mmCIF file of C-alpha atoms in Angstrom:
data_model
loop_
_atom_site.group_PDB
_atom_site.id
_atom_site.type_symbol
_atom_site.label_atom_id
_atom_site.label_comp_id
_atom_site.label_asym_id
_atom_site.label_seq_id
_atom_site.Cartn_x
_atom_site.Cartn_y
_atom_site.Cartn_z
ATOM 1 C CA GLN A 1 84.396 99.477 79.244
ATOM 2 C CA VAL A 2 84.184 95.983 79.103
ATOM 3 C CA GLN A 3 80.842 94.335 81.216
ATOM 4 C CA LEU A 4 80.582 90.672 81.023
ATOM 5 C CA GLN A 5 76.703 88.996 81.444
ATOM 6 C CA GLU A 6 75.655 85.785 82.806
ATOM 7 C CA SER A 7 72.836 83.879 81.675
ATOM 8 C CA GLY A 8 71.349 80.408 81.558
ATOM 9 C CA PRO A 9 68.665 78.034 83.304
ATOM 10 C CA GLY A 10 68.432 78.802 86.696
ATOM 11 C CA LEU A 11 67.260 75.061 87.982
ATOM 12 C CA VAL A 12 69.072 72.054 86.990
ATOM 13 C CA LYS A 13 67.880 68.586 87.632
ATOM 14 C CA PRO A 14 70.637 66.108 89.365
ATOM 15 C CA SER A 15 72.749 64.485 86.787
ATOM 16 C CA GLN A 16 71.825 66.680 83.979
ATOM 17 C CA THR A 17 74.131 69.153 82.519
ATOM 18 C CA LEU A 18 74.497 72.762 83.589
ATOM 19 C CA SER A 19 74.715 75.770 80.483
ATOM 20 C CA LEU A 20 75.590 79.030 81.150
ATOM 21 C CA THR A 21 76.817 81.395 78.506
ATOM 22 C CA CYS A 22 78.745 84.726 78.965
ATOM 23 C CA THR A 23 78.102 87.574 76.473
ATOM 24 C CA VAL A 24 80.613 90.176 76.597
ATOM 25 C CA SER A 25 79.925 94.029 75.735
ATOM 26 C CA GLY A 26 82.823 96.702 74.888
ATOM 27 C CA GLY A 27 85.675 94.758 74.205
ATOM 28 C CA SER A 28 86.115 91.580 72.027
ATOM 29 C CA ILE A 29 86.605 87.921 73.169
ATOM 30 C CA SER A 30 88.979 87.591 70.229
ATOM 31 C CA SER A 31 92.086 89.709 71.956
ATOM 32 C CA THR A 32 94.969 88.065 71.990
ATOM 33 C CA SER A 33 95.620 89.845 75.700
ATOM 34 C CA TYR A 34 92.765 87.926 77.685
ATOM 35 C CA TYR A 35 91.534 84.646 78.373
ATOM 36 C CA TRP A 36 87.700 84.325 79.666
ATOM 37 C CA SER A 37 87.135 82.544 82.892
ATOM 38 C CA TRP A 38 84.491 81.086 85.015
ATOM 39 C CA ILE A 39 84.203 81.596 88.732
ATOM 40 C CA ARG A 40 81.712 79.991 90.732
ATOM 41 C CA GLN A 41 80.660 80.622 94.420
ATOM 42 C CA PRO A 42 78.261 78.737 96.789
ATOM 43 C CA ALA A 43 75.911 80.575 99.198
ATOM 44 C CA GLY A 44 77.749 81.996 101.737
ATOM 45 C CA LYS A 45 80.971 80.407 100.890
ATOM 46 C CA GLY A 46 84.585 81.451 99.196
ATOM 47 C CA LEU A 47 85.339 81.432 95.360
ATOM 48 C CA GLU A 48 86.085 78.399 93.203
ATOM 49 C CA TRP A 49 87.922 78.679 90.016
ATOM 50 C CA ILE A 50 86.555 76.551 87.317
ATOM 51 C CA GLY A 51 88.219 77.172 84.340
ATOM 52 C CA ARG A 52 89.616 79.624 80.995
ATOM 53 C CA ILE A 53 89.720 80.009 77.756
ATOM 54 C CA PHE A 54 91.563 81.530 74.984
ATOM 55 C CA THR A 55 90.520 83.272 71.902
ATOM 56 C CA SER A 56 92.916 80.105 69.970
ATOM 57 C CA GLY A 57 90.041 77.557 71.399
ATOM 58 C CA SER A 58 92.841 76.398 74.234
ATOM 59 C CA THR A 59 91.441 75.679 77.372
ATOM 60 C CA ASN A 60 92.577 75.213 81.187
ATOM 61 C CA TYR A 61 90.506 73.564 83.540
ATOM 62 C CA ASN A 62 90.603 73.128 87.340
ATOM 63 C CA PRO A 63 91.780 69.920 87.682
ATOM 64 C CA SER A 64 89.233 69.184 90.635
ATOM 65 C CA LEU A 65 86.152 69.745 88.025
ATOM 66 C CA LYS A 66 88.001 68.680 84.810
ATOM 67 C CA SER A 67 86.681 65.575 84.096
ATOM 68 C CA ARG A 68 82.946 67.167 84.071
ATOM 69 C CA VAL A 69 83.850 70.784 82.387
ATOM 70 C CA THR A 70 83.411 72.160 79.084
ATOM 71 C CA ILE A 71 84.317 75.787 78.123
ATOM 72 C CA SER A 72 83.884 76.973 74.763
ATOM 73 C CA MET A 73 83.525 80.204 72.720
ATOM 74 C CA ASP A 74 81.691 81.533 70.109
ATOM 75 C CA THR A 75 83.488 84.496 68.371
ATOM 76 C CA SER A 76 80.663 85.640 66.061
ATOM 77 C CA LYS A 77 78.647 86.609 69.194
ATOM 78 C CA ASN A 78 81.516 87.575 71.135
ATOM 79 C CA GLN A 79 80.250 84.886 73.991
ATOM 80 C CA PHE A 80 81.368 82.076 75.847
ATOM 81 C CA SER A 81 80.283 79.060 77.449
ATOM 82 C CA LEU A 82 80.139 76.333 80.512
ATOM 83 C CA LYS A 83 78.999 73.157 80.428
ATOM 84 C CA LEU A 84 79.224 71.072 83.311
ATOM 85 C CA ASN A 85 77.815 67.698 83.433
ATOM 86 C CA SER A 86 76.184 65.146 85.944
ATOM 87 C CA VAL A 87 75.970 67.802 88.705
ATOM 88 C CA THR A 88 74.832 67.154 91.957
ATOM 89 C CA ALA A 89 73.242 69.519 94.965
ATOM 90 C CA ALA A 90 77.156 70.594 95.728
ATOM 91 C CA ASP A 91 76.880 72.421 92.260
ATOM 92 C CA THR A 92 74.441 74.653 93.598
ATOM 93 C CA ALA A 93 76.243 78.143 93.477
ATOM 94 C CA MET A 94 76.271 81.653 92.045
ATOM 95 C CA TYR A 95 78.304 81.374 88.688
ATOM 96 C CA PHE A 96 80.414 84.414 87.545
ATOM 97 C CA CYS A 97 82.297 84.802 84.230
ATOM 98 C CA ALA A 98 85.415 86.936 84.036
ATOM 99 C CA ARG A 99 87.883 88.751 82.059
ATOM 100 C CA ASP A 100 91.528 86.894 82.907
ATOM 101 C CA THR A 101 94.263 88.510 82.291
ATOM 102 C CA VAL A 102 97.298 86.466 81.021
ATOM 103 C CA THR A 103 99.038 86.922 84.117
ATOM 104 C CA GLY A 104 96.222 85.285 85.993
ATOM 105 C CA TRP A 105 93.689 88.067 87.657
ATOM 106 C CA PHE A 106 90.470 88.837 87.199
ATOM 107 C CA ASP A 107 89.119 92.108 86.092
ATOM 108 C CA PRO A 108 85.849 93.264 85.596
ATOM 109 C CA TRP A 109 83.561 90.126 86.545
ATOM 110 C CA GLY A 110 79.887 89.837 85.541
ATOM 111 C CA GLN A 111 77.004 90.193 88.267
ATOM 112 C CA GLY A 112 76.868 86.473 88.190
ATOM 113 C CA THR A 113 73.877 83.832 88.152
ATOM 114 C CA LEU A 114 72.590 81.560 90.721
ATOM 115 C CA VAL A 115 72.095 77.944 89.417
ATOM 116 C CA THR A 116 70.504 75.621 91.965
ATOM 117 C CA VAL A 117 70.702 71.906 91.215
ATOM 118 C CA SER A 118 67.318 70.528 92.791
ATOM 119 C CA SER A 119 64.803 67.465 91.226
ATOM 120 C CA GLU B 1 97.174 72.954 95.290
ATOM 121 C CA ILE B 2 98.283 75.978 96.859
ATOM 122 C CA VAL B 3 96.015 76.874 99.680
ATOM 123 C CA MET B 4 95.575 80.322 100.796
ATOM 124 C CA ALA B 5 94.446 81.130 104.065
ATOM 125 C CA GLN B 6 92.749 84.615 105.107
ATOM 126 C CA SER B 7 93.117 85.994 108.644
ATOM 127 C CA PRO B 8 90.821 86.900 110.583
ATOM 128 C CA ALA B 9 87.802 85.312 109.260
ATOM 129 C CA THR B 10 85.829 87.840 110.956
ATOM 130 C CA LEU B 11 87.044 91.952 111.401
ATOM 131 C CA SER B 12 85.278 94.101 113.439
ATOM 132 C CA VAL B 13 86.551 97.725 113.185
ATOM 133 C CA SER B 14 85.019 101.215 113.515
ATOM 134 C CA PRO B 15 84.513 103.892 110.479
ATOM 135 C CA GLY B 16 87.927 106.070 109.807
ATOM 136 C CA GLU B 17 90.016 103.263 111.880
ATOM 137 C CA ARG B 18 92.485 101.221 110.025
ATOM 138 C CA ALA B 19 92.156 97.207 108.954
ATOM 139 C CA THR B 20 94.892 94.992 108.479
ATOM 140 C CA LEU B 21 93.878 91.979 106.695
ATOM 141 C CA SER B 22 95.855 88.948 106.036
ATOM 142 C CA CYS B 23 96.681 86.212 103.618
ATOM 143 C CA ARG B 24 98.720 83.089 103.839
ATOM 144 C CA ALA B 25 100.073 80.931 101.164
ATOM 145 C CA THR B 26 101.232 77.435 101.557
ATOM 146 C CA GLN B 27 104.178 78.141 99.196
ATOM 147 C CA SER B 28 105.777 80.878 97.852
ATOM 148 C CA VAL B 29 103.822 82.344 95.667
ATOM 149 C CA ASN B 30 106.162 85.569 94.643
ATOM 150 C CA ASN B 31 104.325 88.599 94.245
ATOM 151 C CA ASN B 32 101.331 86.601 92.284
ATOM 152 C CA LEU B 33 98.645 87.782 94.566
ATOM 153 C CA ALA B 34 95.603 89.711 94.002
ATOM 154 C CA TRP B 35 92.893 90.910 96.402
ATOM 155 C CA TYR B 36 89.151 91.436 95.818
ATOM 156 C CA GLN B 37 86.221 92.838 97.657
ATOM 157 C CA GLN B 38 82.405 91.994 97.659
ATOM 158 C CA ARG B 39 79.942 93.603 98.916
ATOM 159 C CA PRO B 40 76.403 91.880 99.502
ATOM 160 C CA GLY B 41 75.121 90.683 96.215
ATOM 161 C CA GLN B 42 77.623 91.969 94.257
ATOM 162 C CA ALA B 43 80.425 90.285 92.333
ATOM 163 C CA PRO B 44 84.071 90.686 93.257
ATOM 164 C CA ARG B 45 85.923 93.647 92.510
ATOM 165 C CA LEU B 46 89.333 93.598 91.631
ATOM 166 C CA LEU B 47 91.529 96.191 94.343
ATOM 167 C CA ILE B 48 94.966 94.600 94.156
ATOM 168 C CA TYR B 49 96.924 92.945 91.899
ATOM 169 C CA GLY B 50 101.501 91.965 92.072
ATOM 170 C CA ALA B 51 100.149 92.134 95.573
ATOM 171 C CA SER B 52 100.974 95.763 95.854
ATOM 172 C CA THR B 53 99.655 97.482 92.864
ATOM 173 C CA ARG B 54 96.313 99.167 93.177
ATOM 174 C CA ALA B 55 93.541 98.194 89.945
ATOM 175 C CA THR B 56 92.336 100.919 88.172
ATOM 176 C CA GLY B 57 89.734 103.435 90.087
ATOM 177 C CA ILE B 58 90.900 101.808 93.226
ATOM 178 C CA PRO B 59 91.051 104.669 96.108
ATOM 179 C CA ALA B 60 94.840 105.319 97.675
ATOM 180 C CA ARG B 61 93.508 104.297 101.202
ATOM 181 C CA PHE B 62 93.723 100.802 99.780
ATOM 182 C CA SER B 63 97.544 99.165 99.587
ATOM 183 C CA GLY B 64 98.872 95.601 99.886
ATOM 184 C CA SER B 65 102.242 94.416 100.663
ATOM 185 C CA GLY B 66 103.864 90.783 101.125
ATOM 186 C CA SER B 67 105.597 88.347 98.607
ATOM 187 C CA GLY B 68 106.680 84.738 98.976
ATOM 188 C CA THR B 69 103.721 83.577 101.728
ATOM 189 C CA GLU B 70 102.636 86.047 103.556
ATOM 190 C CA PHE B 71 100.659 89.383 102.610
ATOM 191 C CA THR B 72 98.590 91.829 103.625
ATOM 192 C CA LEU B 73 95.800 93.912 102.432
ATOM 193 C CA THR B 74 95.314 97.541 104.670
ATOM 194 C CA ILE B 75 92.526 99.604 104.523
ATOM 195 C CA SER B 76 94.034 103.292 106.084
ATOM 196 C CA SER B 77 90.465 104.859 106.777
ATOM 197 C CA LEU B 78 87.500 102.882 106.577
ATOM 198 C CA GLN B 79 84.715 103.919 105.105
ATOM 199 C CA SER B 80 81.101 102.896 105.327
ATOM 200 C CA GLU B 81 81.205 101.453 101.280
ATOM 201 C CA ASP B 82 84.518 99.558 102.666
ATOM 202 C CA PHE B 83 82.144 97.152 105.049
ATOM 203 C CA ALA B 84 82.581 93.825 102.915
ATOM 204 C CA VAL B 85 83.798 90.459 102.057
ATOM 205 C CA TYR B 86 87.466 90.401 101.109
ATOM 206 C CA TYR B 87 89.199 87.799 99.097
ATOM 207 C CA CYS B 88 92.908 87.112 98.301
ATOM 208 C CA GLN B 89 93.796 85.207 95.419
ATOM 209 C CA GLN B 90 96.967 83.397 93.908
ATOM 210 C CA TYR B 91 98.125 83.184 90.312
ATOM 211 C CA TYR B 92 101.630 81.381 90.484
ATOM 212 C CA ASP B 93 100.074 78.807 89.755
ATOM 213 C CA TRP B 94 97.996 79.500 86.371
ATOM 214 C CA LEU B 95 96.590 76.188 85.871
ATOM 215 C CA GLN B 96 95.304 75.924 89.587
ATOM 216 C CA ILE B 97 93.984 79.180 90.381
ATOM 217 C CA THR B 98 92.748 79.389 94.306
ATOM 218 C CA PHE B 99 91.204 81.924 96.300
ATOM 219 C CA GLY B 100 91.027 82.430 100.171
ATOM 220 C CA GLN B 101 88.042 81.763 102.116
ATOM 221 C CA GLY B 102 87.564 85.514 102.618
ATOM 222 C CA THR B 103 87.581 88.221 105.410
ATOM 223 C CA ARG B 104 84.264 89.617 106.714
ATOM 224 C CA LEU B 105 84.978 93.484 107.197
ATOM 225 C CA GLU B 106 82.090 94.398 109.700
ATOM 226 C CA ILE B 107 81.617 97.564 111.305
#
């Protein structure tokens, strides 16, 4: 079955760029049946959808983060990536990648990776 | 933005009892609603989509109902592994997905 695994630095300095990669196994991100999303969760808080990408390269972003977010994909590596620039402490969170059905629910999810923004 | 409000924030129930969790949307989302379970230290797991369709492998004790703005997740006979946080999510506004703040189900 499809599995997703996030990777990237666990510590990012304020004002710098957060960069994460999600590696997909057991399925192809080139599938036209799915999108691929990033979602985050500050400690002890709820879930916030960040954005998604389709195999064509088209993207959708949460309007609240749109000015700072870029999601891209590398089909040769079966990976998609998140870049969030100008980070602050408010961006400290667990970051999850997930397969996004064309309808809009998420299944499955990666295990998540904790990113702390601190100097 | 469609805001999803879950109630109660915390629900205390005994094993074997029935739990009823609520989710309300600030505008109609038709049946474009999903439920997730998140155990401590784990990623969310899809339970229900389309407001009432169980995801693959989800036990029959989990059921979802509702449409429009009012939704319910019912767990008919609580097992120890069901004590977790539950989130609802609307995907009616596909360009701005939103989640509820969660309901913690505790013993």
